[in-house]
Amino acid sequence: MRKKLSVTSKILIGMGIGLLLGSLINAFAANVAFIQDYVVNGFLYVVGAAFINALKMLVVPLVTFSLICGVCGIGDVGILGRVGLKAFLLYIATTGLAVAMAMVVAILIAPGKDFNRDISTATSTEFMVRQAPPVSDVLINIVPRNPVHAFAEGNMLQIIFFVIMFAIAMLMTGETGRQLADGAAKLNAVMMKVVTLVMDFAPIGVFCLMAKTFAEQGIDLIVPMIGYFGVVILCLLLHALGTFSLLLAILARLNPLLFIRKMRPAHIFAFSTASSNATIPVTMQVVEQRLGVDNSTAAFTIPLGATVNMDGTAIMQGVATVFIANVYQIDLGLGQYLTVIGMSILASIGTAGVPGVGLIMLAMVFNQVGLPVEGIALILGVDRLLDMLRTAVNVTGDATVTCIVAHGENSIDRQIYNDPNAGVITEIELPHKKERA
Ligand code: ASP
């Protein structure tokens, strides 16, 4: 009997073929109008963008129903506050740790010391106008003025705020609330099925995203920037494989190797979409079904993490600061390094996990420590690839903290966590498929 490929393996194959095809187009067909118009900006663009839309389409309803179930599952406002506070503090601590480690490694390796700079001011002007959002604004904007607007915009912090209040009110309204909670549980189950349906198209979606990105991104862009590129990747790996593994083993007594293996679908999606927000449905599915975290914890901590926790982004910002300071031969003092840590944490909290946002926030970090904002033009060319990698680290951070919080709350099923095959999707059965068979 033929062994069925898991969906993850099919997605991996799609990713590999996409990478190969994209690189071939970049190398041999960069100037062939037909290929560019109909393949890269035609088929690949349309299918890839439609697939990202499909993922984003899942986020708001999934988070809403799942969060209602989560809050009703916890059933106690005090515990809810404790889970939220623990997750939030761990998110801040891991981001701080990430950026501090990144700066230490970058200072030791010193990328950019002998860099021959040739800066295009044209590309840099768009970064000049950005200002840091004041902390007061970040706090005020957590409370939505109009929940419908928050839902329409997909503003995750505002949605979380409103849904938690709504669900707490459900808990307080006795039987009526309980009936609503039953309804939400049913809607949540259906939404999970919708996720599975979208995943059915993931191999082709991921193939198109990868092929388009690599058709446009020549690997040759990296060569002059290899120092910066290499240090960012080194720090991302150190954090993802080192820091997270240690935290999981020490704080939650969980096997980090199993964690890394089971996180693969979330990594692939984060890498190909470069958006932690769009990856929320996959991260939630992995954390609940493969790692055994109860919905009452994951429904809250995963969407929260996708918004407030960006360790990979903070790492890029730390390395970029040291790199640009080296290129422009500007000496930074301890105070400025500490400012970078604070700013990276704030940037991480105040922005949503969407592609490229880390680079925009970097302008605000540079402003704060007096580095030339036009330096960003230097790293612009290689940012897309790094964005993909750091997004994978961002979602790994969300899942790590979720497991640690779940351990503290006794809401992780270790049997599921330790079972290598738990939650593996081998085949998605659509009714019409069965009929045809
Ligand atoms: N793309 C990243 C994310 O969604 C954010 C960034 O670093 O630009 O997590």
XYZ file of N, CA, C and O in Angstrom, residues 34-214:
724
model
N 7.156 37.800 -21.526
C 6.049 36.856 -21.408
C 6.041 36.203 -20.019
O 5.018 36.133 -19.338
N 7.232 35.727 -19.629
C 7.332 35.043 -18.327
C 7.000 36.027 -17.188
O 6.249 35.697 -16.266
N 7.542 37.228 -17.281
C 7.302 38.197 -16.211
C 5.824 38.571 -16.133
O 5.241 38.603 -15.059
N 5.211 38.845 -17.306
C 3.828 39.321 -17.310
C 2.823 38.226 -16.964
O 1.884 38.456 -16.205
N 3.029 37.058 -17.561
C 1.991 36.024 -17.393
C 2.292 35.010 -16.298
O 1.381 34.441 -15.710
N 3.581 34.771 -16.043
C 3.889 33.777 -15.006
C 4.109 34.481 -13.658
O 3.333 34.296 -12.720
N 5.148 35.341 -13.579
C 5.485 35.942 -12.281
C 4.381 36.892 -11.808
O 3.830 36.730 -10.716
N 4.053 37.887 -12.637
C 3.031 38.856 -12.217
C 1.633 38.420 -12.619
O 0.662 39.136 -12.376
N 1.515 37.273 -13.244
C 0.212 36.740 -13.607
C -0.156 35.621 -12.648
O -0.542 35.875 -11.510
N 0.055 34.389 -13.100
C -0.371 33.221 -12.326
C 0.169 33.195 -10.880
O -0.591 33.081 -9.919
N 1.510 33.331 -10.762
C 2.105 33.198 -9.425
C 1.583 34.281 -8.488
O 1.259 34.032 -7.320
N 1.497 35.508 -9.008
C 1.041 36.621 -8.169
C -0.413 36.412 -7.741
O -0.746 36.514 -6.556
N -1.269 36.081 -8.705
C -2.699 35.967 -8.409
C -2.963 34.833 -7.414
O -3.617 35.026 -6.378
N -2.407 33.662 -7.697
C -2.694 32.524 -6.810
C -2.070 32.752 -5.421
O -2.708 32.504 -4.391
N -0.840 33.272 -5.401
C -0.166 33.519 -4.116
C -0.927 34.536 -3.289
O -1.209 34.324 -2.102
N -1.325 35.653 -3.922
C -2.025 36.710 -3.174
C -3.400 36.217 -2.726
O -3.838 36.518 -1.612
N -4.069 35.426 -3.575
C -5.389 34.904 -3.194
C -5.244 33.963 -1.997
O -6.072 33.955 -1.079
N -4.158 33.192 -1.977
C -3.946 32.263 -0.862
C -3.694 33.033 0.449
O -4.236 32.679 1.502
N -2.896 34.107 0.364
C -2.671 34.913 1.576
C -3.998 35.512 2.036
O -4.298 35.537 3.233
N -4.810 35.983 1.093
C -6.132 36.504 1.474
C -6.945 35.429 2.190
O -7.617 35.703 3.173
N -6.884 34.200 1.663
C -7.658 33.114 2.278
C -7.204 32.883 3.721
O -8.020 32.642 4.618
N -5.892 32.979 3.958
C -5.395 32.802 5.325
C -5.878 33.941 6.218
O -6.338 33.738 7.341
N -5.779 35.169 5.679
C -6.202 36.327 6.475
C -7.700 36.268 6.758
O -8.156 36.702 7.807
N -8.444 35.724 5.795
C -9.889 35.597 5.942
C -10.241 34.771 7.196
O -11.253 34.999 7.841
N -9.360 33.819 7.539
C -9.637 32.927 8.671
C -9.397 33.607 10.015
O -10.006 33.247 11.017
N -8.476 34.599 10.005
C -7.951 35.072 11.287
C -9.025 35.639 12.214
O -9.181 35.180 13.347
N -9.797 36.626 11.727
C -10.732 37.306 12.634
C -11.814 36.361 13.186
O -11.982 36.274 14.408
N -12.529 35.600 12.322
C -13.535 34.708 12.920
C -12.915 33.629 13.806
O -13.454 33.314 14.874
N -11.772 33.111 13.403
C -11.155 32.054 14.204
C -10.773 32.570 15.588
O -11.075 31.950 16.611
N -10.106 33.736 15.611
C -9.688 34.303 16.900
C -10.927 34.612 17.743
O -10.956 34.321 18.944
N -11.964 35.151 17.126
C -13.158 35.527 17.893
C -13.804 34.313 18.566
O -13.955 34.270 19.789
N -14.138 33.303 17.763
C -14.845 32.150 18.348
C -13.957 31.396 19.324
O -14.377 30.960 20.384
N -12.697 31.283 18.929
C -11.776 30.527 19.752
C -11.534 31.233 21.085
O -11.457 30.590 22.133
N -11.438 32.552 21.032
C -11.200 33.310 22.264
C -12.411 33.246 23.180
O -12.265 33.120 24.405
N -13.608 33.294 22.595
C -14.811 33.171 23.434
C -14.781 31.809 24.137
O -14.975 31.704 25.346
N -14.460 30.752 23.367
C -14.388 29.409 23.981
C -13.310 29.396 25.063
O -13.493 28.796 26.125
N -12.172 30.036 24.756
C -11.057 30.047 25.714
C -11.459 30.698 27.019
O -11.264 30.128 28.095
N -12.053 31.895 26.940
C -12.437 32.624 28.159
C -13.499 31.832 28.910
O -13.418 31.666 30.137
N -14.484 31.301 28.185
C -15.530 30.529 28.867
C -14.943 29.252 29.460
O -15.384 28.788 30.508
N -13.933 28.695 28.779
C -13.271 27.492 29.287
C -12.542 27.784 30.595
O -12.581 26.992 31.536
N -11.869 28.941 30.663
C -11.183 29.304 31.913
C -12.230 29.612 32.980
O -12.126 29.157 34.120
N -13.227 30.385 32.588
C -14.378 30.609 33.474
C -14.113 31.474 34.689
O -14.962 31.599 35.556
N -12.939 32.037 34.811
C -12.614 32.811 36.006
C -11.762 34.013 35.588
O -10.688 33.849 35.017
N -12.270 35.191 35.892
C -11.603 36.405 35.434
C -10.197 36.537 36.031
O -9.256 36.992 35.390
N -10.065 36.089 37.282
C -8.762 36.169 37.953
C -7.708 35.341 37.212
O -6.596 35.807 36.930
N -8.087 34.101 36.846
C -7.148 33.222 36.137
C -6.808 33.809 34.780
O -5.665 33.804 34.332
N -7.829 34.383 34.135
C -7.637 34.993 32.820
C -6.575 36.100 32.907
O -5.646 36.170 32.094
N -6.724 36.940 33.922
C -5.759 38.033 34.116
C -4.366 37.472 34.335
O -3.376 37.988 33.806
N -4.281 36.391 35.104
C -2.972 35.786 35.407
C -2.322 35.245 34.135
O -1.149 35.491 33.876
N -3.128 34.536 33.319
C -2.595 33.982 32.061
C -2.101 35.117 31.162
O -1.002 35.083 30.613
N -2.942 36.163 31.059
C -2.581 37.293 30.204
C -1.308 37.963 30.674
O -0.412 38.262 29.870
N -1.218 38.193 31.976
C -0.050 38.904 32.519
C 1.221 38.078 32.317
O 2.254 38.580 31.872
N 1.116 36.771 32.613
C 2.293 35.894 32.445
C 2.766 35.920 30.995
O 3.953 36.062 30.715
N 1.798 35.753 30.073
C 2.172 35.710 28.660
C 2.799 37.033 28.248
O 3.850 37.064 27.591
N 2.195 38.119 28.652
C 2.688 39.437 28.251
C 4.113 39.656 28.779
O 4.999 40.093 28.030
N 4.338 39.330 30.053
C 5.681 39.539 30.620
C 6.710 38.650 29.923
O 7.829 39.076 29.639
N 6.319 37.405 29.648
C 7.258 36.511 28.958
C 7.546 37.021 27.543
O 8.684 36.943 27.065
N 6.529 37.548 26.879
C 6.733 38.096 25.536
C 7.746 39.247 25.583
O 8.668 39.315 24.769
N 7.568 40.133 26.554
C 8.483 41.274 26.647
C 9.898 40.777 26.989
O 10.883 41.214 26.397
N 9.974 39.851 27.942
C 11.294 39.370 28.379
C 12.030 38.689 27.220
O 13.228 38.944 26.997
N 11.326 37.851 26.454
C 12.018 37.146 25.364
C 12.441 38.124 24.264
O 13.513 37.969 23.677
N 11.618 39.146 24.012
C 12.001 40.127 22.984
C 13.237 40.904 23.445
O 14.182 41.125 22.670
N 13.239 41.308 24.720
C 14.393 42.038 25.264
C 15.656 41.190 25.164
O 16.735 41.663 24.758
N 15.503 39.914 25.533
C 16.635 38.988 25.487
C 17.158 38.847 24.061
O 18.375 38.854 23.818
N 16.215 38.770 23.116
C 16.585 38.577 21.707
C 17.391 39.757 21.190
O 18.468 39.587 20.593
N 16.906 40.971 21.439
C 17.603 42.132 20.881
C 18.947 42.350 21.590
O 19.948 42.706 20.950
N 18.997 42.075 22.903
C 20.265 42.258 23.626
C 21.305 41.271 23.090
O 22.452 41.650 22.790
N 20.889 40.001 22.927
C 21.820 38.993 22.397
C 22.279 39.387 20.990
O 23.456 39.304 20.649
N 21.333 39.873 20.179
C 21.677 40.232 18.797
C 22.717 41.347 18.782
O 23.668 41.311 17.985
N 22.578 42.310 19.660
C 23.546 43.418 19.658
C 24.916 42.965 20.145
O 25.938 43.383 19.614
N 24.930 42.085 21.157
C 26.226 41.587 21.650
C 26.939 40.823 20.529
O 28.119 41.067 20.237
N 26.210 39.911 19.850
C 26.836 39.140 18.763
C 27.309 40.085 17.653
O 28.415 39.962 17.130
N 26.468 41.075 17.313
C 26.834 41.994 16.231
C 28.047 42.838 16.624
O 28.924 43.099 15.790
N 28.124 43.237 17.882
C 29.285 44.037 18.309
C 30.552 43.172 18.219
O 31.604 43.620 17.773
N 30.435 41.896 18.599
C 31.605 40.998 18.560
C 32.055 40.740 17.119
O 33.241 40.758 16.811
N 31.093 40.479 16.222
C 31.464 40.146 14.834
C 31.731 41.415 14.017
O 32.487 41.396 13.054
N 31.112 42.501 14.415
C 31.301 43.816 13.780
C 31.058 43.831 12.264
O 31.953 44.209 11.497
N 29.853 43.458 11.801
C 29.604 43.563 10.364
C 29.527 45.045 9.968
O 29.092 45.879 10.759
N 29.996 45.353 8.738
C 29.871 46.727 8.227
C 31.067 47.612 8.497
O 31.097 48.765 8.079
N 32.096 47.074 9.179
C 33.261 47.907 9.498
C 33.959 48.376 8.213
O 34.358 49.536 8.120
N 34.136 47.453 7.242
C 34.830 47.852 6.007
C 33.859 48.019 4.856
O 34.188 47.786 3.706
N 32.651 48.386 5.166
C 31.636 48.445 4.110
C 31.827 49.699 3.259
O 32.051 50.792 3.759
N 31.733 49.483 1.932
C 31.870 50.608 1.017
C 30.469 51.124 0.697
O 29.729 50.518 -0.050
N 30.098 52.225 1.328
C 28.693 52.599 1.204
C 28.396 53.453 -0.037
O 29.158 54.312 -0.430
N 27.276 53.127 -0.599
C 26.835 53.845 -1.789
C 25.326 53.948 -1.639
O 24.570 53.058 -2.006
N 24.923 55.033 -1.014
C 23.530 55.082 -0.575
C 22.625 55.801 -1.566
O 22.917 56.888 -2.016
N 21.527 55.147 -1.860
C 20.561 55.797 -2.747
C 19.551 56.535 -1.884
O 18.799 55.939 -1.133
N 19.569 57.864 -1.958
C 18.656 58.645 -1.115
C 17.226 58.513 -1.602
O 16.300 58.710 -0.854
N 17.074 58.161 -2.886
C 15.722 58.066 -3.425
C 14.898 57.041 -2.650
O 13.767 57.305 -2.274
N 15.501 55.865 -2.390
C 14.739 54.812 -1.713
C 14.543 55.135 -0.236
O 13.670 54.579 0.395
N 15.408 56.015 0.288
C 15.364 56.179 1.730
C 14.333 57.194 2.187
O 13.954 57.192 3.334
N 13.887 58.091 1.283
C 13.039 59.180 1.749
C 11.758 58.679 2.416
O 11.268 59.306 3.325
N 11.234 57.534 1.944
C 9.983 57.072 2.524
C 10.119 56.740 4.009
O 9.131 56.657 4.719
N 11.356 56.536 4.456
C 11.521 56.197 5.868
C 11.713 57.433 6.746
O 11.709 57.332 7.950
N 11.923 58.611 6.087
C 12.281 59.783 6.869
C 11.131 60.271 7.766
O 11.351 60.810 8.816
N 9.893 60.093 7.265
C 8.776 60.737 7.946
C 8.244 59.970 9.152
O 7.532 60.530 9.962
N 8.602 58.700 9.269
C 8.008 57.892 10.339
C 8.452 58.361 11.727
O 9.605 58.667 11.954
N 7.515 58.410 12.620
C 7.810 58.798 13.995
C 7.398 57.666 14.931
O 6.527 56.876 14.605
N 8.021 57.624 16.108
C 7.635 56.595 17.068
C 6.231 56.893 17.572
O 5.939 58.036 17.920
N 5.342 55.853 17.624
C 4.044 56.138 18.216
C 4.216 56.319 19.725
O 4.877 55.507 20.359
N 3.650 57.380 20.314
C 3.818 57.560 21.753
C 3.188 56.397 22.514
O 2.180 55.847 22.045
N 3.789 56.029 23.652
C 3.272 54.900 24.439
C 1.808 55.146 24.783
O 0.984 54.231 24.770
N 1.493 56.432 25.066
C 0.110 56.739 25.445
C -0.846 56.319 24.327
O -1.901 55.732 24.589
N -0.456 56.568 23.074
C -1.323 56.206 21.946
C -1.491 54.694 21.851
O -2.586 54.182 21.591
N -0.360 53.974 22.053
C -0.422 52.503 21.984
C -1.439 51.997 23.007
O -2.284 51.149 22.710
N -1.376 52.567 24.222
C -2.291 52.115 25.281
C -3.735 52.491 24.969
O -4.636 51.664 25.071
N -3.939 53.756 24.563
C -5.314 54.213 24.290
C -5.937 53.366 23.177
O -7.101 52.972 23.254
N -5.119 53.040 22.181
C -5.669 52.343 21.015
C -5.964 50.868 21.236
O -6.455 50.190 20.340
N -5.625 50.373 22.427
C -6.022 48.981 22.720
C -7.548 48.928 22.866
O -8.184 47.929 22.571
N -8.130 50.029 23.330
C -9.589 50.056 23.519
C -10.239 50.550 22.225
O -9.984 51.669 21.798
N -11.063 49.699 21.591
C -11.641 50.128 20.315
C -12.766 51.142 20.518
O -13.578 50.995 21.421
N -12.773 52.160 19.660
C -13.861 53.131 19.732
C -15.113 52.490 19.135
O -16.218 52.736 19.550
N -14.866 51.644 18.138
C -15.976 50.996 17.460
C -15.554 49.564 17.134
O -14.704 49.348 16.280
N -16.134 48.575 17.853
C -15.678 47.190 17.645
C -15.848 46.722 16.200
O -15.033 45.958 15.694
N -16.892 47.218 15.541
C -17.107 46.784 14.147
C -15.926 47.232 13.288
O -15.424 46.481 12.442
N -15.460 48.446 13.558
C -14.307 48.961 12.830
C -13.076 48.099 13.127
O -12.315 47.740 12.238
N -12.909 47.743 14.418
C -11.765 46.904 14.799
C -11.807 45.572 14.056
O -10.794 45.094 13.543
N -12.999 44.971 13.968
C -13.130 43.690 13.265
C -12.858 43.871 11.777
O -12.178 43.069 11.154
N -13.400 44.964 11.217
C -13.225 45.194 9.782
C -11.758 45.417 9.437
O -11.261 44.966 8.412
N -11.053 46.090 10.343
C -9.633 46.387 10.108
C -8.735 45.213 10.463
O -7.560 45.195 10.137
N -9.278 44.277 11.239
C -8.472 43.161 11.738
C -7.461 43.624 12.767
O -6.363 43.090 12.869
N -7.828 44.653 13.560
C -6.913 45.159 14.596
C -6.922 44.194 15.786
O -7.837 44.176 16.601
N -5.859 43.393 15.871
C -5.869 42.253 16.778
C -5.998 42.641 18.256
O -6.767 42.037 18.985
N -5.248 43.660 18.703
C -5.324 44.024 20.125
C -6.724 44.498 20.476
O -7.271 44.146 21.526
N -7.330 45.290 19.583
C -8.679 45.797 19.851
C -9.690 44.649 19.837
O -10.591 44.604 20.666
N -9.503 43.719 18.904
C -10.424 42.571 18.854
C -10.308 41.758 20.145
O -11.302 41.409 20.776
N -9.056 41.501 20.562
C -8.845 40.711 21.786
C -9.521 41.422 22.965
O -10.229 40.806 23.761
N -9.322 42.734 23.055
C -9.899 43.499 24.163
C -11.425 43.333 24.182
O -12.018 42.996 25.196
N -12.043 43.568 23.012
C -13.509 43.526 22.968
C -14.033 42.111 23.231
O -14.964 41.921 24.017
N -13.419 41.129 22.593
C -13.933 39.751 22.733
C -13.803 39.275 24.181
O -14.701 38.620 24.714
N -12.687 39.627 24.827
C -12.532 39.187 26.223
C -13.618 39.824 27.093
O -14.245 39.152 27.918
N -13.863 41.118 26.896
C -14.923 41.776 27.682
C -16.270 41.120 27.423
O -17.050 40.857 28.344
N -16.525 40.841 26.151
C -17.802 40.237 25.760
C -17.949 38.850 26.407
O -19.001 38.515 26.955
N -16.853 38.083 26.355
C -16.915 36.719 26.899
C -17.050 36.748 28.416
O -17.739 35.902 29.003
N -16.393 37.728 29.063
C -16.548 37.837 30.521
C -18.009 38.150 30.839
O -18.607 37.579 31.764
N -18.603 39.052 30.034
C -20.017 39.378 30.244
C -20.892 38.141 30.039
O -21.872 37.936 30.753
N -20.486 37.291 29.075
C -21.241 36.047 28.876
C -21.208 35.187 30.136
O -22.208 34.609 30.553
N -20.022 35.126 30.759
C -19.893 34.329 31.987
C -20.800 34.868 33.088
O -21.273 34.130 33.945
N -21.004 36.201 33.038
C -21.772 36.832 34.113
C -23.281 36.782 33.874
O -24.046 37.204 34.733
N -23.690 36.309 32.672
C -25.138 36.347 32.394
C -25.790 34.968 32.490
O -26.819 34.721 31.871
N -25.186 34.079 33.223
C -25.809 32.786 33.542
C -26.222 31.963 32.336
O -25.444 31.788 31.394
N -27.461 31.503 32.339
C -27.931 30.554 31.335
C -27.847 31.107 29.905
O -27.410 30.407 28.990
N -28.218 32.385 29.741
C -28.163 32.986 28.396
C -26.737 32.930 27.870
O -26.487 32.546 26.724
N -25.809 33.326 28.733
C -24.401 33.318 28.346
C -23.928 31.913 28.012
O -23.161 31.696 27.076
N -24.426 30.935 28.808
C -23.989 29.557 28.589
C -24.452 29.042 27.221
O -23.729 28.367 26.501
N -25.687 29.429 26.860
C -26.200 29.006 25.545
C -25.362 29.614 24.416
O -25.020 28.952 23.441
N -25.023 30.889 24.617
C -24.178 31.553 23.609
C -22.822 30.853 23.512
O -22.270 30.683 22.434
N -22.285 30.464 24.673
C -20.983 29.795 24.694
C -21.049 28.473 23.933
O -20.119 28.114 23.203
N -22.170 27.762 24.079
C -22.335 26.505 23.322
C -22.314 26.794 21.831
O -21.702 26.076 21.038
N -23.015 27.886 21.450
C -23.047 28.284 20.041
C -21.647 28.615 19.539
O -21.249 28.202 18.445
N -20.890 29.349 20.374
C -19.529 29.741 19.975
C -18.656 28.507 19.797
O -17.821 28.437 18.886
N -18.869 27.493 20.676
C -18.071 26.265 20.567
C -18.351 25.574 19.237
O -17.442 25.055 18.573
N -19.641 25.585 18.828
C -19.992 24.947 17.548
C -19.389 25.725 16.393
O -18.815 25.158 15.458
N -19.502 27.073 16.461
C -18.928 27.899 15.391
C -17.414 27.701 15.318
O -16.814 27.671 14.244
N -16.805 27.540 16.482
C -15.359 27.337 16.511
C -14.978 26.029 15.816
O -14.023 25.972 15.042
N -15.767 24.988 16.086
C -15.479 23.687 15.457
C -15.599 23.808 13.937
O -14.770 23.279 13.184
N -16.617 24.542 13.479
C -16.794 24.711 12.030
C -15.632 25.522 11.460
O -15.080 25.199 10.397
N -15.232 26.562 12.187
C -14.131 27.416 11.707
C -12.837 26.607 11.564
O -12.064 26.797 10.633
N -12.624 25.689 12.513
C -11.429 24.837 12.444
C -11.459 24.002 11.153
O -10.430 23.736 10.549
N -12.664 23.585 10.756
C -12.809 22.826 9.505
C -12.478 23.714 8.303
O -11.854 23.272 7.336
N -12.902 25.003 8.391
C -12.593 25.919 7.290
C -11.067 26.051 7.159
O -10.524 26.074 6.052
N -10.389 26.094 8.307
C -8.914 26.158 8.279
C -8.381 24.946 7.510
O -7.523 25.054 6.634
N -8.925 23.775 7.828
C -8.461 22.556 7.177
C -8.697 22.616 5.665
O -7.874 22.158 4.886
N -9.832 23.207 5.280
C -10.114 23.312 3.843
C -9.094 24.221 3.154
O -8.594 23.905 2.073
N -8.793 25.345 3.790
C -7.818 26.264 3.181
C -6.448 25.585 3.090
O -5.723 25.726 2.107
N -6.147 24.788 4.107
C -4.847 24.085 4.122
C -4.727 23.122 2.939
O -3.631 22.782 2.515
N -5.865 22.667 2.437
C -5.844 21.763 1.304
C -5.171 22.416 0.094
O -4.583 21.741 -0.747
N -5.301 23.755 0.018
C -4.703 24.478 -1.104
C -3.308 24.986 -0.794
O -2.692 25.664 -1.609
N -2.837 24.685 0.423
C -1.557 25.263 0.850
C -0.374 24.872 -0.040
O 0.452 25.727 -0.357
N -0.267 23.599 -0.490
C 0.919 23.280 -1.295
C 1.039 24.181 -2.529
O 2.115 24.719 -2.803
N -0.068 24.421 -3.233
C -0.009 25.253 -4.439
C 0.175 26.731 -4.057
O 0.927 27.469 -4.691
N -0.489 27.158 -2.956
C -0.348 28.554 -2.507
C 1.089 28.861 -2.136
O 1.669 29.871 -2.563
N 1.682 27.965 -1.343
C 3.063 28.167 -0.900
C 4.018 28.112 -2.102
O 4.957 28.901 -2.206
N 3.732 27.203 -3.026
C 4.560 27.110 -4.245
C 4.584 28.466 -4.957
O 5.645 28.984 -5.329
N 3.391 29.066 -5.162
C 3.323 30.342 -5.891
C 4.028 31.465 -5.130
O 4.752 32.274 -5.719
N 3.828 31.507 -3.814
C 4.466 32.573 -3.025
C 5.987 32.477 -3.120
O 6.694 33.479 -3.312
N 6.480 31.254 -2.993
C 7.938 31.070 -3.024
C 8.495 31.376 -4.408
O 9.507 32.057 -4.552
N 7.811 30.868 -5.454
C 8.321 31.071 -6.809
C 8.352 32.556 -7.142
O 9.332 33.067 -7.695
N 7.316 33.295 -6.758
C 7.286 34.736 -7.082
C 8.402 35.472 -6.321
O 9.142 36.265 -6.885
N 8.525 35.186 -5.038
C 9.549 35.881 -4.245
C 10.936 35.632 -4.822
O 11.718 36.564 -5.004
N 11.224 34.374 -5.125
C 12.592 34.083 -5.579
C 12.810 34.505 -7.034
O 13.939 34.743 -7.443
